[in-house]
């Protein structure tokens, strides 16, 4: 990836560690829960999707890739889809855990009744940016970005 052995080794090691950890946690939550409620499924699926993201990341950083291949671009867009979906899944899980959908929890519903629709619209907008490939650069375009072409912050 970078051509520096030690740096590449650290990146690959951390990515594999995250892959193993997230898949293990996702399976542990799913297989050891007594009652399989919606929140348990969302938590397990979120952890497994995170593990899938790091699986793709491990593959992309540890193999010499041909940036022009369809496989690389498919993995690139799939990883962005996972990356955009995970924070919203976490938000849904926290709402479930804190009792947002229970009728008794009035204070939480009062605060989140405005945030939930706004964040849902933001999630759908981000999903649109990832799903339609004209808004997200391909892997080839991303690797050819030069720092000199980026806008200046000063």
Short mmCIF file of C-alpha atoms in Angstrom, two decimals:
data_model
loop_
_atom_site.label_atom_id
_atom_site.label_comp_id
_atom_site.label_asym_id
_atom_site.label_seq_id
_atom_site.Cartn_x
_atom_site.Cartn_y
_atom_site.Cartn_z
CA UNK A 1 0.00 0.00 0.00
CA UNK A 2 2.54 2.64 1.07
CA UNK A 3 5.66 0.69 0.20
CA UNK A 4 6.98 0.96 3.77
CA UNK A 5 6.98 -2.50 5.34
CA UNK A 6 6.55 -1.52 8.98
CA UNK A 7 3.79 1.00 8.28
CA UNK A 8 1.92 -1.45 6.03
CA UNK A 9 2.30 -4.18 8.63
CA UNK A 10 0.78 -1.96 11.35
CA UNK A 11 -2.18 -0.98 9.13
CA UNK A 12 -2.90 -4.60 8.17
CA UNK A 13 -2.53 -5.84 11.75
CA UNK A 14 -4.92 -3.25 13.17
CA UNK A 15 -7.43 -3.87 10.41
CA UNK A 16 -7.36 -7.65 10.98
CA UNK A 17 -7.67 -7.11 14.74
CA UNK A 18 -10.77 -4.94 14.22
CA UNK A 19 -12.21 -7.55 11.83
CA UNK A 20 -11.82 -10.39 14.30
CA UNK A 21 -13.01 -8.33 17.26
CA UNK A 22 -16.18 -7.00 15.60
CA UNK A 23 -17.21 -10.34 14.11
CA UNK A 24 -16.59 -12.07 17.44
CA UNK A 25 -18.62 -9.44 19.33
CA UNK A 26 -21.47 -9.59 16.80
CA UNK A 27 -21.71 -13.37 17.02
CA UNK A 28 -21.39 -13.30 20.81
CA UNK A 29 -24.25 -10.82 21.20
CA UNK A 30 -26.45 -12.70 18.74
CA UNK A 31 -25.81 -16.22 20.03
CA UNK A 32 -25.81 -15.48 23.77
CA UNK A 33 -28.89 -13.29 24.10
CA UNK A 34 -31.86 -14.87 25.83
CA UNK A 35 -34.52 -12.94 24.00
CA UNK A 36 -33.91 -12.05 20.38
CA UNK A 37 -35.58 -8.63 20.28
CA UNK A 38 -35.19 -6.08 17.53
CA UNK A 39 -32.45 -4.24 19.44
CA UNK A 40 -30.37 -7.40 19.76
CA UNK A 41 -30.64 -7.97 16.02
CA UNK A 42 -29.69 -4.34 15.27
CA UNK A 43 -26.70 -4.52 17.64
CA UNK A 44 -25.49 -7.84 16.22
CA UNK A 45 -26.01 -6.76 12.63
CA UNK A 46 -24.21 -3.48 13.30
CA UNK A 47 -21.21 -5.28 14.76
CA UNK A 48 -21.16 -7.80 11.91
CA UNK A 49 -21.40 -5.02 9.31
CA UNK A 50 -18.49 -3.30 11.05
CA UNK A 51 -16.58 -6.58 10.82
CA UNK A 52 -17.48 -6.78 7.13
CA UNK A 53 -16.17 -3.25 6.60
CA UNK A 54 -12.84 -4.14 8.19
CA UNK A 55 -12.72 -7.39 6.20
CA UNK A 56 -12.90 -5.34 3.00
CA UNK A 57 -10.39 -2.87 4.43
CA UNK A 58 -7.98 -5.70 5.34
CA UNK A 59 -8.27 -7.11 1.83
CA UNK A 60 -7.69 -3.75 0.18
CA UNK A 61 -4.64 -2.81 2.27
CA UNK A 62 -2.95 -6.21 2.16
CA UNK A 63 -3.19 -7.07 -1.54
CA UNK A 64 -1.71 -5.32 -4.53
CA UNK A 65 -4.83 -4.10 -6.28
CA UNK A 66 -5.48 -3.12 -9.84
CA UNK A 67 -7.38 0.15 -9.37
CA UNK A 68 -9.08 -0.29 -12.75
CA UNK A 69 -10.73 -3.62 -11.89
CA UNK A 70 -14.47 -3.85 -11.22
CA UNK A 71 -13.79 -5.83 -8.04
CA UNK A 72 -11.95 -2.95 -6.41
CA UNK A 73 -14.61 -0.39 -7.28
CA UNK A 74 -17.39 -2.71 -6.08
CA UNK A 75 -15.60 -3.22 -2.77
CA UNK A 76 -14.95 0.52 -2.57
CA UNK A 77 -18.65 1.42 -2.90
CA UNK A 78 -19.75 -1.44 -0.63
CA UNK A 79 -17.39 -0.28 2.11
CA UNK A 80 -18.74 3.28 1.85
CA UNK A 81 -22.29 1.93 2.11
CA UNK A 82 -21.34 0.10 5.31
CA UNK A 83 -19.52 3.13 6.67
CA UNK A 84 -22.53 5.40 6.15
CA UNK A 85 -25.03 2.89 7.61
CA UNK A 86 -23.19 2.15 10.85
CA UNK A 87 -23.70 5.48 12.70
CA UNK A 88 -27.44 5.48 11.96
CA UNK A 89 -27.74 1.88 13.14
CA UNK A 90 -25.95 2.89 16.34
CA UNK A 91 -28.39 5.79 16.82
CA UNK A 92 -31.39 3.45 16.34
CA UNK A 93 -29.87 1.03 18.85
CA UNK A 94 -29.38 3.75 21.46
CA UNK A 95 -32.97 4.94 20.97
CA UNK A 96 -34.22 1.38 21.45
CA UNK A 97 -32.08 0.83 24.54
CA UNK A 98 -33.21 4.07 26.17
CA UNK A 99 -36.89 3.34 25.50
CA UNK A 100 -37.73 5.78 22.73
CA UNK A 101 -40.49 3.59 21.32
CA UNK A 102 -42.08 2.95 24.73
CA UNK A 103 -45.13 5.11 25.34
CA UNK A 104 -44.17 5.70 29.01
CA UNK A 105 -40.89 7.53 28.29
CA UNK A 106 -42.24 11.05 27.72
CA UNK A 107 -39.04 13.08 28.32
CA UNK A 108 -36.96 11.14 25.79
CA UNK A 109 -39.73 11.31 23.18
CA UNK A 110 -39.96 15.06 23.72
CA UNK A 111 -36.27 15.55 22.93
CA UNK A 112 -35.90 13.05 20.14
CA UNK A 113 -39.13 13.67 18.23
CA UNK A 114 -37.33 16.44 16.32
CA UNK A 115 -33.90 14.83 16.04
CA UNK A 116 -35.09 11.46 14.75
CA UNK A 117 -36.73 12.76 11.53
CA UNK A 118 -33.85 15.16 10.86
CA UNK A 119 -31.23 12.44 11.32
CA UNK A 120 -33.28 10.03 9.20
CA UNK A 121 -33.31 12.57 6.36
CA UNK A 122 -29.56 13.14 6.74
CA UNK A 123 -29.01 9.37 6.65
CA UNK A 124 -31.10 8.99 3.49
CA UNK A 125 -29.25 11.89 1.87
CA UNK A 126 -25.88 10.30 2.72
CA UNK A 127 -27.14 6.97 1.44
CA UNK A 128 -28.09 8.65 -1.83
CA UNK A 129 -24.58 10.13 -2.10
CA UNK A 130 -23.05 6.68 -1.73
CA UNK A 131 -25.47 4.66 -3.85
CA UNK A 132 -25.33 6.86 -6.92
CA UNK A 133 -21.78 6.66 -8.18
CA UNK A 134 -21.69 10.09 -9.76
CA UNK A 135 -21.29 11.78 -6.37
CA UNK A 136 -18.63 9.52 -4.85
CA UNK A 137 -15.25 9.29 -6.59
CA UNK A 138 -14.20 5.86 -7.78
CA UNK A 139 -11.16 4.18 -6.26
CA UNK A 140 -9.03 5.30 -9.21
CA UNK A 141 -10.12 8.92 -8.81
CA UNK A 142 -9.51 8.73 -5.07
CA UNK A 143 -5.97 7.40 -5.49
CA UNK A 144 -5.15 10.18 -7.96
CA UNK A 145 -6.18 13.04 -5.66
CA UNK A 146 -3.26 15.33 -5.17
CA UNK A 147 -2.85 17.51 -2.12
CA UNK A 148 -1.96 20.42 -4.38
CA UNK A 149 -5.44 20.22 -5.97
CA UNK A 150 -7.28 20.43 -2.66
CA UNK A 151 -8.67 23.83 -1.63
CA UNK A 152 -6.54 25.81 0.75
CA UNK A 153 -7.71 26.29 4.30
CA UNK A 154 -5.86 29.58 4.67
#
